[in-house]
Coordinates of C-alpha atoms in Angstrom, one line a residue:
Chain A
X86 CA 107.4 76.5 42.0
X87 CA 104.9 77.7 40.2
X88 CA 104.9 79.2 36.7
X89 CA 104.2 82.3 36.9
X90 CA 107.2 83.5 38.8
X91 CA 110.6 84.1 37.2
X92 CA 113.5 82.3 39.0
X93 CA 115.2 84.4 41.0
X94 CA 118.8 85.0 39.4
X95 CA 122.5 86.0 40.6
X96 CA 121.6 88.7 39.2
X97 CA 118.7 89.4 41.1
X98 CA 121.2 88.3 44.6
X99 CA 123.3 91.0 43.5
X100 CA 120.7 94.4 43.2
X101 CA 118.9 93.5 46.9
X102 CA 121.9 93.1 48.3
X103 CA 123.6 96.3 46.6
X104 CA 119.7 97.8 48.0
X105 CA 121.3 96.8 51.1
X106 CA 124.9 98.0 51.7
X107 CA 125.9 93.8 51.8
X108 CA 128.8 92.0 49.8
X109 CA 128.3 88.9 49.5
X110 CA 132.0 86.7 49.3
X111 CA 130.8 84.2 45.4
X112 CA 130.1 81.1 48.2
X113 CA 126.7 83.7 49.6
X114 CA 125.8 85.3 46.9
X115 CA 125.3 81.7 45.8
X116 CA 122.9 80.6 49.1
X117 CA 120.9 83.3 48.9
X118 CA 119.7 82.2 45.3
X119 CA 118.9 78.8 47.1
X120 CA 117.4 80.6 49.7
X121 CA 115.4 83.5 48.6
X122 CA 114.3 80.9 45.9
X123 CA 113.3 78.8 48.4
X124 CA 111.0 81.1 50.7
X125 CA 108.6 82.6 47.7
X126 CA 108.5 78.5 46.8
X127 CA 107.1 78.9 50.0
X128 CA 105.0 81.9 49.5
X129 CA 103.4 81.2 46.0
X130 CA 102.5 77.9 48.2
X131 CA 100.7 80.3 50.4
X132 CA 99.6 81.6 46.9
X133 CA 97.2 79.1 46.1
X134 CA 95.1 80.2 48.6
X135 CA 92.2 82.6 47.1
X136 CA 92.4 85.4 49.4
X137 CA 90.7 87.8 47.0
X138 CA 88.1 88.7 49.9
X139 CA 90.6 89.0 52.8
X140 CA 91.8 93.3 53.4
X141 CA 95.7 93.3 53.4
X142 CA 97.2 93.1 57.4
X143 CA 100.6 94.6 58.4
X144 CA 99.4 92.9 62.4
X145 CA 96.9 92.4 64.1
X146 CA 95.9 95.1 66.0
X147 CA 96.3 97.2 62.0
X148 CA 92.6 95.7 62.0
X149 CA 91.6 95.8 65.1
X150 CA 93.4 97.7 67.6
X151 CA 93.6 96.6 71.6
X152 CA 90.2 97.1 71.9
X153 CA 86.7 96.5 69.5
X154 CA 84.6 97.7 71.3
X155 CA 85.3 101.3 70.1
X156 CA 85.3 102.5 66.5
X157 CA 87.1 104.9 63.8
X158 CA 89.7 107.5 65.7
X159 CA 89.0 106.2 69.3
X160 CA 89.9 102.1 68.5
X161 CA 93.6 103.5 67.7
X162 CA 94.1 106.1 70.1
X163 CA 95.6 104.8 72.4
X164 CA 98.7 104.2 69.8
X165 CA 99.1 108.7 69.7
X166 CA 101.0 110.5 71.8
X167 CA 100.4 114.8 73.0
X168 CA 102.5 116.9 71.8
X169 CA 104.8 117.2 74.9
X170 CA 108.9 117.1 75.4
X171 CA 110.9 115.2 77.1
X172 CA 113.8 115.2 77.6
X173 CA 116.8 114.4 75.0
X174 CA 119.7 112.1 76.1
X175 CA 123.4 113.8 77.1
X176 CA 125.1 114.2 74.3
X177 CA 128.1 112.1 76.0
X178 CA 125.5 108.7 76.2
X179 CA 125.2 109.8 72.0
X180 CA 128.0 109.8 70.9
X181 CA 128.9 106.5 73.0
X182 CA 127.8 104.6 70.0
X183 CA 128.9 106.7 67.6
X184 CA 132.0 105.7 65.0
X185 CA 133.8 108.9 65.4
X186 CA 133.1 112.1 66.8
X187 CA 134.0 115.7 67.9
X188 CA 132.3 115.5 70.9
X189 CA 129.5 117.3 69.7
X190 CA 129.1 116.0 65.8
X191 CA 128.7 111.9 64.2
X192 CA 131.4 112.1 61.6
X193 CA 131.7 109.8 58.8
X194 CA 133.4 109.1 55.6
X195 CA 133.1 112.6 53.8
X196 CA 129.6 111.8 51.3
X197 CA 130.5 112.8 48.2
X198 CA 127.5 112.3 46.4
X199 CA 124.5 115.3 46.9
Chain B
X91 CA 118.0 139.1 9.3
X92 CA 115.7 137.4 12.5
X93 CA 118.6 137.1 16.0
X94 CA 119.3 134.1 17.4
X95 CA 117.7 134.8 20.2
X96 CA 114.5 135.5 18.0
X97 CA 115.0 131.9 16.5
X98 CA 115.1 131.1 20.5
X99 CA 111.6 132.0 21.0
X100 CA 110.6 130.6 17.7
X101 CA 111.9 126.9 18.6
X102 CA 111.0 127.0 22.4
X103 CA 107.1 128.0 21.2
X104 CA 107.2 124.8 20.1
X105 CA 107.8 123.2 23.1
X106 CA 105.6 123.2 26.1
X107 CA 106.7 122.4 29.5
X108 CA 105.5 119.9 32.3
X109 CA 106.2 121.4 35.7
X110 CA 104.8 119.2 38.6
X111 CA 106.6 120.0 42.3
X112 CA 107.1 118.2 45.4
X113 CA 107.2 120.3 48.2
X114 CA 108.5 119.8 52.3
X115 CA 106.6 121.3 55.3
X116 CA 107.9 121.2 58.8
X117 CA 105.0 120.8 60.7
X118 CA 104.9 124.2 63.7
X119 CA 104.4 120.9 66.4
X120 CA 106.7 121.3 69.7
X121 CA 107.9 117.5 69.5
X122 CA 108.8 115.4 67.2
X123 CA 106.1 113.4 65.6
X124 CA 107.5 109.9 67.2
X125 CA 109.2 110.8 70.3
X126 CA 108.6 113.8 72.8
X127 CA 112.7 115.0 71.5
X128 CA 112.0 118.9 71.2
X129 CA 111.9 120.7 67.4
X130 CA 113.3 123.9 68.4
X131 CA 115.7 124.3 65.8
X132 CA 119.4 126.3 66.4
X133 CA 119.7 124.4 69.4
X134 CA 123.4 122.8 69.8
X135 CA 124.1 119.6 67.4
X136 CA 122.7 116.4 68.4
X137 CA 121.4 118.0 71.7
X138 CA 117.4 116.1 70.5
X139 CA 117.7 113.4 70.0
X140 CA 117.1 110.1 71.4
X141 CA 117.0 106.2 70.9
X142 CA 113.3 106.9 69.0
X143 CA 114.7 109.7 66.9
X144 CA 118.4 107.9 67.0
X145 CA 117.2 104.3 65.4
X146 CA 118.4 102.8 68.3
X147 CA 117.5 99.2 68.3
X148 CA 114.6 98.2 70.0
X149 CA 113.1 101.7 70.5
X150 CA 109.5 102.2 69.6
X151 CA 107.3 104.6 67.4
X152 CA 104.8 106.5 69.0
X153 CA 102.6 108.6 67.2
X154 CA 102.3 113.0 68.1
X155 CA 98.9 113.6 67.9
X156 CA 99.0 117.4 66.7
X157 CA 100.6 116.3 64.5
X158 CA 98.2 114.2 62.4
X159 CA 95.9 118.0 63.5
X160 CA 98.5 119.9 61.8
X161 CA 98.9 117.6 58.7
X162 CA 95.4 117.5 58.5
X163 CA 94.3 121.2 58.4
X164 CA 97.0 121.7 56.0
X165 CA 95.4 119.2 53.2
X166 CA 91.8 120.4 53.8
X167 CA 93.5 124.3 53.3
X168 CA 94.7 122.7 50.4
X169 CA 91.4 122.2 49.5
X170 CA 92.3 117.7 50.0
X171 CA 89.3 115.1 50.1
X172 CA 91.1 113.0 54.1
X173 CA 91.4 109.8 53.7
X174 CA 89.4 108.1 56.7
X175 CA 92.1 105.7 57.3
X176 CA 96.0 105.9 56.2
X177 CA 98.9 103.8 56.6
X178 CA 103.1 104.3 57.5
X179 CA 105.6 103.2 55.6
X180 CA 109.2 102.6 55.5
X181 CA 110.7 104.8 52.5
X182 CA 114.1 101.9 52.4
X183 CA 117.6 103.8 51.2
X184 CA 121.0 104.4 52.8
X185 CA 122.3 107.9 54.0
X186 CA 124.4 108.5 57.4
X187 CA 121.8 111.0 58.6
X188 CA 119.2 108.4 58.4
X189 CA 120.1 106.7 61.5
X190 CA 117.1 104.0 60.8
X191 CA 118.2 103.5 57.1
X192 CA 114.2 104.5 56.0
X193 CA 112.3 107.1 56.6
X194 CA 108.6 106.7 57.9
X195 CA 106.4 107.3 55.9
X196 CA 103.1 106.6 53.8
X197 CA 102.7 106.0 50.5
X198 CA 100.3 103.6 48.9
X199 CA 97.5 105.4 51.7
X200 CA 98.2 108.2 52.5
X201 CA 96.5 111.1 54.4
X202 CA 94.8 113.1 51.8
X203 CA 94.1 113.2 47.7
X204 CA 92.6 115.3 45.7
X205 CA 93.3 118.4 46.2
X206 CA 94.1 121.4 44.4
X207 CA 94.3 125.1 44.1
X208 CA 94.5 128.4 42.3
X209 CA 96.8 130.6 40.5
X210 CA 96.0 133.9 38.9
X211 CA 96.2 132.3 34.9
X212 CA 98.7 133.8 32.5
X213 CA 96.5 135.8 30.6
X214 CA 94.2 136.7 33.6
X215 CA 92.0 134.4 35.5
X216 CA 92.4 132.0 37.9
X217 CA 93.5 128.2 37.1
X218 CA 93.5 125.0 38.7
X219 CA 96.6 123.0 39.6
X220 CA 95.6 119.9 40.7
X221 CA 97.4 118.2 44.4
X222 CA 98.2 115.5 44.1
X223 CA 98.4 114.6 48.0
X224 CA 99.4 115.6 51.1
X225 CA 101.8 113.2 53.1
X226 CA 103.2 112.8 57.6
X227 CA 106.4 111.4 57.4
X228 CA 109.7 112.6 59.4
X229 CA 112.3 114.5 58.1
X230 CA 115.8 113.1 58.7
X231 CA 119.4 114.4 60.2
X232 CA 121.4 117.7 58.5
X233 CA 124.6 116.6 56.0
X234 CA 127.6 119.3 57.2
X235 CA 129.6 119.0 54.0
X236 CA 132.2 121.4 54.4
X237 CA 133.6 124.3 57.2
X238 CA 135.3 121.6 59.6
X239 CA 139.4 121.1 59.7
X240 CA 139.0 118.1 58.3
X241 CA 136.0 118.5 56.1
X242 CA 137.8 117.3 53.1
X243 CA 137.7 113.6 54.2
X244 CA 134.7 113.6 57.0
X245 CA 131.1 114.8 56.8
X246 CA 129.1 116.0 59.6
X247 CA 126.0 115.0 61.0
X248 CA 123.5 116.9 63.2
X249 CA 120.8 114.9 64.2
X250 CA 118.6 117.3 66.2
X251 CA 115.9 116.9 62.8
X252 CA 115.7 113.6 62.7
X253 CA 113.0 112.7 63.8
X254 CA 110.0 116.3 63.2
X255 CA 107.2 115.9 61.0
X256 CA 106.7 117.3 57.7
X257 CA 104.0 117.1 55.1
X258 CA 104.6 116.5 51.6
X259 CA 102.1 118.1 49.5
X260 CA 102.6 116.7 45.7
X261 CA 101.7 118.6 42.5
X262 CA 100.0 117.5 39.7
X263 CA 101.7 117.6 36.5
X264 CA 99.8 120.6 35.6
X265 CA 101.6 123.4 35.8
X266 CA 102.8 124.5 32.5
X267 CA 106.1 127.2 33.0
X268 CA 108.2 128.5 35.4
X269 CA 105.8 131.7 36.1
X270 CA 103.4 129.5 37.3
X271 CA 105.5 127.6 39.1
X272 CA 106.7 130.0 41.0
X273 CA 103.0 131.2 41.8
X274 CA 101.7 128.1 42.8
X275 CA 104.7 127.9 45.3
X276 CA 103.8 131.2 47.2
X277 CA 100.1 130.6 47.1
X278 CA 100.7 127.2 48.4
X279 CA 103.3 128.9 51.0
X280 CA 100.5 131.5 52.4
X281 CA 97.9 129.6 52.4
X282 CA 100.0 127.0 54.4
X283 CA 100.9 130.0 57.0
X284 CA 97.7 131.0 57.4
X285 CA 96.5 128.2 58.8
X286 CA 99.3 128.6 60.9
X287 CA 101.2 124.8 61.1
X288 CA 104.4 125.9 59.6
X289 CA 106.0 129.5 59.5
X290 CA 107.5 128.4 56.0
X291 CA 110.8 129.0 57.1
X292 CA 113.2 128.4 53.6
X293 CA 116.5 130.4 55.1
X294 CA 115.7 127.3 58.0
X295 CA 114.6 124.5 55.8
X296 CA 111.2 124.5 57.2
X297 CA 109.8 124.4 53.5
X298 CA 112.3 123.2 50.8
X299 CA 111.2 122.8 47.0
X300 CA 111.6 119.8 44.4
X301 CA 111.0 120.3 40.5
X302 CA 109.9 117.5 38.7
X303 CA 110.1 118.8 34.3
X304 CA 109.9 117.9 31.0
X305 CA 108.9 119.0 27.7
X306 CA 106.9 118.1 24.8
X307 CA 106.5 118.8 21.0
X308 CA 103.7 121.2 21.8
X309 CA 100.3 119.0 21.0
X310 CA 101.5 115.9 21.9
X311 CA 99.8 114.0 24.8
X312 CA 102.8 112.1 26.1
X313 CA 105.1 113.8 28.8
X314 CA 108.9 114.1 27.5
X315 CA 111.1 112.2 30.2
X316 CA 111.7 114.3 33.0
X317 CA 114.7 115.1 35.1
X318 CA 113.7 116.7 39.4
X319 CA 115.5 119.4 40.7
X320 CA 116.8 119.4 44.4
X321 CA 118.2 121.5 46.5
X322 CA 117.3 125.1 45.1
X323 CA 116.4 127.2 48.6
X324 CA 113.8 130.1 47.0
X325 CA 110.9 130.6 44.7
X326 CA 113.2 132.7 42.3
X327 CA 116.1 130.1 42.2
X328 CA 113.5 127.6 41.6
X329 CA 112.3 129.6 39.1
X330 CA 116.1 129.6 37.3
X331 CA 116.4 126.7 37.5
X332 CA 113.2 125.8 36.0
X333 CA 114.2 128.2 32.7
X334 CA 117.5 126.5 32.4
X335 CA 116.2 123.1 32.2
X336 CA 113.4 123.8 29.7
X337 CA 116.3 125.5 27.7
X338 CA 118.2 122.9 28.2
X339 CA 116.0 119.8 27.3
X340 CA 115.3 121.9 24.1
X341 CA 118.9 121.4 22.9
X342 CA 119.1 117.8 23.5
X343 CA 116.7 117.2 22.0
X344 CA 116.8 119.6 18.9
X345 CA 120.2 119.0 18.8
X346 CA 118.9 115.0 18.5
X347 CA 119.7 114.1 21.4
X348 CA 117.7 112.3 24.1
X349 CA 117.3 113.3 27.9
X350 CA 117.8 111.4 30.1
X351 CA 115.9 110.5 33.4
X352 CA 117.8 111.7 36.9
X353 CA 118.4 114.0 39.1
X354 CA 120.0 117.3 38.9
X355 CA 121.5 120.0 41.6
X356 CA 121.1 124.3 40.5
X357 CA 123.6 125.8 41.4
X358 CA 122.7 129.2 41.5
X359 CA 125.9 131.5 41.9
X360 CA 126.5 129.7 37.5
X361 CA 122.6 129.7 37.3
X362 CA 123.6 125.8 36.1
X363 CA 121.5 123.1 37.1
X364 CA 124.4 119.9 36.8
X365 CA 123.7 116.1 36.8
X366 CA 123.8 113.9 39.7
X367 CA 126.7 111.0 39.5
X368 CA 124.6 108.2 41.4
X369 CA 123.6 105.4 40.3
X370 CA 119.8 104.2 39.2
X371 CA 118.8 101.7 41.8
X372 CA 119.3 104.5 44.7
X373 CA 115.3 104.5 43.3
X374 CA 114.0 101.5 44.6
X375 CA 112.7 102.7 47.8
X376 CA 111.2 99.5 48.6
X377 CA 108.0 100.8 50.5
X378 CA 106.2 98.7 53.2
X379 CA 103.8 99.1 55.3
X380 CA 105.2 100.4 58.3
X381 CA 104.8 97.2 61.3
X382 CA 105.5 99.9 64.6
X383 CA 103.7 101.7 64.0
X384 CA 99.2 101.5 63.3
X385 CA 96.5 103.0 60.8
X386 CA 96.0 106.4 60.8
X387 CA 92.4 107.0 61.5
X388 CA 91.7 110.6 61.7
X389 CA 87.4 109.8 61.6
X390 CA 84.7 112.1 60.6
X391 CA 84.6 113.0 64.4
X392 CA 87.9 114.6 63.7
X393 CA 87.9 116.1 60.5
X394 CA 84.8 118.0 61.6
X395 CA 86.5 119.2 64.6
X396 CA 90.0 119.9 62.8
X397 CA 88.1 121.5 59.9
X398 CA 85.9 124.0 62.5
X399 CA 89.6 126.0 63.1
X400 CA 90.4 126.4 59.1
X401 CA 90.5 130.7 59.3
X402 CA 89.2 132.8 56.3
X403 CA 92.1 131.7 53.7
X404 CA 93.3 134.1 51.6
X405 CA 91.5 133.8 48.3
X406 CA 88.2 134.0 50.3
X407 CA 89.8 137.2 52.3
X408 CA 90.8 139.0 48.9
X409 CA 87.2 138.4 46.9
X410 CA 86.2 140.3 51.0
X411 CA 88.4 142.9 51.4
X412 CA 87.5 143.7 47.3
X413 CA 83.5 144.2 48.4
X414 CA 84.7 145.5 51.8
X415 CA 86.5 148.5 51.2
X416 CA 85.5 148.4 47.1
X417 CA 89.1 147.4 46.7
X418 CA 90.8 146.4 43.2
X419 CA 91.9 143.4 43.1
X420 CA 95.7 144.8 43.2
X421 CA 95.2 147.1 45.6
X422 CA 94.2 144.3 47.1
X423 CA 96.6 142.5 46.8
X424 CA 99.1 145.0 47.7
X425 CA 97.0 145.4 50.9
X426 CA 97.5 141.4 51.4
X427 CA 101.0 140.5 50.8
X428 CA 101.8 139.2 54.5
X429 CA 99.0 137.5 56.7
X430 CA 100.6 140.3 59.2
X431 CA 100.3 143.5 57.0
X432 CA 96.6 142.7 56.1
X433 CA 95.5 142.1 59.4
X434 CA 96.8 144.9 60.6
X435 CA 95.6 147.3 57.8
X436 CA 92.0 145.6 58.8
X437 CA 91.7 146.5 62.1
X438 CA 93.1 150.2 61.4
X439 CA 90.0 150.2 59.2
X440 CA 87.8 147.8 61.4
X441 CA 89.0 151.1 64.7
X442 CA 88.5 153.6 62.0
X443 CA 84.8 155.7 61.6
X444 CA 85.6 154.9 57.3
X445 CA 86.7 152.1 57.1
X446 CA 87.1 152.3 53.5
X447 CA 88.8 156.2 53.6
X448 CA 90.9 154.3 55.6
X449 CA 91.6 152.2 52.0
X450 CA 91.6 155.1 50.0
X451 CA 94.3 156.2 52.3
X452 CA 96.9 153.9 52.0
X453 CA 96.2 152.9 48.4
X454 CA 96.0 156.6 47.8
X455 CA 98.4 158.6 50.0
X456 CA 100.6 156.3 51.6
X457 CA 101.7 153.8 48.4
X458 CA 102.5 156.6 46.5
X459 CA 104.9 158.6 49.6
X460 CA 106.5 154.7 49.5
X461 CA 106.7 153.9 45.7
X462 CA 108.6 157.8 45.3
X463 CA 111.2 155.9 48.2
X464 CA 111.2 152.9 47.2
X465 CA 110.0 151.0 50.2
X466 CA 108.7 148.0 50.9
X467 CA 104.7 149.0 53.1
X468 CA 106.4 147.2 56.2
X469 CA 108.8 150.1 56.1
X470 CA 106.5 152.7 55.4
X471 CA 106.8 155.4 58.9
X472 CA 103.1 155.2 58.8
X473 CA 101.8 152.5 60.6
X474 CA 98.3 151.2 59.7
X475 CA 97.3 153.1 63.0
X476 CA 98.2 156.2 61.5
X477 CA 96.6 155.3 59.3
X478 CA 93.4 154.5 60.6
X479 CA 93.8 157.6 62.5
X480 CA 94.4 160.0 59.9
X481 CA 91.7 158.8 58.6
X482 CA 88.9 159.9 61.7
X483 CA 90.6 163.6 62.1
X484 CA 89.9 163.5 57.9
X485 CA 86.8 161.9 58.6
X486 CA 86.2 164.4 61.8
X487 CA 87.1 167.7 59.6
X488 CA 89.4 168.7 62.4
X489 CA 92.1 168.8 59.2
X490 CA 91.7 169.3 55.8
X491 CA 92.2 166.9 52.8
X492 CA 95.8 168.9 52.1
X493 CA 96.5 169.9 55.2
X494 CA 96.4 165.2 55.9
X495 CA 99.1 165.8 52.8
X496 CA 101.4 168.0 54.3
X497 CA 101.9 165.3 57.2
X498 CA 101.8 162.8 55.7
X499 CA 105.2 164.3 53.7
X500 CA 106.9 165.3 56.7
X501 CA 106.6 161.5 58.6
X502 CA 107.5 160.7 55.7
X503 CA 110.4 163.3 55.2
X504 CA 111.7 162.6 59.7
X505 CA 110.2 158.4 59.4
X506 CA 108.2 159.5 62.8
X507 CA 104.8 158.1 62.2
X508 CA 101.5 159.9 62.0
X509 CA 100.3 160.2 65.8
X510 CA 103.4 161.8 66.4
X511 CA 103.2 163.8 63.5
X512 CA 100.2 165.7 64.1
X513 CA 100.6 166.1 68.2
X514 CA 103.7 168.2 67.0
X515 CA 102.7 170.0 63.7
X516 CA 98.7 170.3 64.0
X517 CA 97.4 173.7 62.4
X518 CA 97.0 175.8 65.5
X519 CA 93.1 175.5 66.4
X520 CA 90.8 178.3 66.0
X521 CA 89.6 178.8 70.4
X522 CA 88.5 182.4 69.4
X523 CA 84.3 182.2 69.7
X524 CA 84.6 186.0 68.0
X525 CA 87.0 184.4 65.1
X526 CA 84.7 181.5 64.5
X527 CA 80.9 183.3 65.0
X528 CA 82.3 186.1 62.1
X529 CA 83.2 182.8 59.7
X530 CA 79.7 181.8 60.9
X531 CA 78.4 184.9 59.6
X532 CA 79.8 184.9 56.2
X533 CA 78.7 181.9 55.5
X534 CA 75.6 182.0 56.1
X535 CA 75.1 185.6 54.2
X536 CA 76.6 183.4 51.7
X537 CA 74.4 180.7 51.8
X538 CA 71.0 182.9 51.8
X539 CA 69.6 179.2 50.2
X540 CA 70.9 176.4 52.4
X541 CA 69.9 178.8 55.4
X542 CA 66.6 178.3 54.5
X543 CA 66.0 175.0 53.8
X544 CA 68.1 173.9 57.4
X545 CA 65.1 176.3 59.2
X546 CA 62.5 174.1 56.8
X547 CA 63.0 171.9 58.4
X548 CA 66.1 170.2 56.7
X549 CA 68.6 169.1 59.8
X550 CA 71.5 167.2 57.3
X551 CA 72.2 170.7 56.0
X552 CA 74.4 171.1 59.3
X553 CA 77.1 168.9 57.6
X554 CA 76.8 171.3 54.9
X555 CA 77.6 175.0 57.1
X556 CA 80.6 172.3 59.6
X557 CA 82.5 172.1 56.4
X558 CA 82.3 175.6 54.8
X559 CA 83.6 177.6 58.0
X560 CA 86.4 174.3 58.7
X561 CA 87.2 175.3 55.0
X562 CA 86.6 179.8 55.7
X563 CA 88.9 178.2 58.9
X564 CA 91.3 176.4 56.7
X565 CA 90.4 173.5 58.5
X566 CA 92.7 175.1 62.2
X567 CA 88.7 176.3 63.6
X568 CA 87.9 174.0 66.5
X569 CA 85.1 171.2 65.0
X570 CA 82.8 171.7 68.8
X571 CA 83.3 174.7 69.3
X572 CA 81.8 175.7 65.1
X573 CA 79.0 172.4 65.7
X574 CA 77.7 174.1 69.2
X575 CA 77.6 178.3 68.0
X576 CA 76.4 177.0 64.4
X577 CA 73.5 175.6 66.1
X578 CA 73.2 178.5 67.9
X579 CA 73.4 181.1 65.1
X580 CA 70.9 178.6 62.7
X581 CA 68.7 178.7 65.4

């Protein structure tokens, strides 16, 4: 582990689990602490490389598009569509996966907040 | 002895409110931002949804080009600098109306930044309010908490709105009073309406606003702790909610307490805000770049194309109208309260022989009558076309100013437009040649000096004689006949 990173604690795991809407057992919690530390250790190793001159990249086509001969908007134009409407799903199909429905709406347990 | 209200005002004067606003505006595209479902408002619930906007596994978003164009146009109208390259990001949170568990938005690289608009300043003149950023994002669905038999333990969801394109417009914390906030929203909405990218309909949720508010002792540089007010559905209520919140902050601070940073809801029936019982970690959105979307590139060429679509904006229009029709600022504001009204006025003014006369009639004769009857200009029985017609009639001498006023009164009495009233009530024209000749003879006899001038070659005197004859006939002589007979008599 690098010197400048605080190790992941059980508190961190609980916080992230809460954000992700996950309930963890004691066992899972302990395993997550271990796994997350191990993953971040690996990231620390990657961080040893000097990347100060490398642009951050979320995906390969981010940088180049599929056609490198094109520049500007044209390079990414293939990833946009015209403003045209098309068919939506029939509602019976939409509701097939609904946990609960009256046929028209999705129904969920009462949301109190908001 | 000072009243408690005086004391209150004195205490208030020690504090300076700091307000920033976040405005969400629906873009008027036909289809959603990342799929081809319709954006139409008022359709049956969950009729306009597909795997993409429902967040079904494996579905992939494809960006709507028109949404980008509208967002960029709005940002340009708000004087923003367009970032040639911006990035979509996922904003992660759980709420039933957000089926994917994240909202596709923009975070550290928004579409546009560093804009501003002007609002009227408290002491006169104008004040620039900074716009931090304008970014593109998708809307969430709609939760219905009431109105169903099992609403006590169920929330109903309509996901038609999921994926409707939005721009979020974030202001700098430059606003210093609820009134300024109100003005800012009014100007902002007007500009967006002029660009045509949104209908800004607050009832339908096409324009929504959240306000951040804090107070600090006057003269202090650091901001106080802020609260956020959500769920306010009119500009008037936002002004009210801010008033309430400023008083609340001051009261808490004055009594030695501390403001808790939180989100509060405004109850318009009570005129009060209430804290939402939400956990603070709910605001950790863990933004990260959206891996399903490429960078958004609006290059110089596309920016030029979009900029060419910018219409004349409200501020520029008002300045031009003041010049063109010699109107005061107040008059121009009245005439341009809605774009439709301003367009009608200008169309009528330009079609009329004398545009300034149209403006004068509106300001002098129309607005006074509207005010007397408590009517808005949109409810006027006399249309702008009617005003233009009446202006031309006065201009040609066919009717006198007095008759015009009578006709206007009748139009208001009977709630009929000017052309209809004129048709029924127009002064019966004198077409009797002998009668008109008699009047001309009298005018000539009474004005020998002018006759001399005319005969000496000053032909512009003709208008004087026409005017005199029309006056003698109480505006009822047929103008064409008067002209013809005058030529004969004066030659």
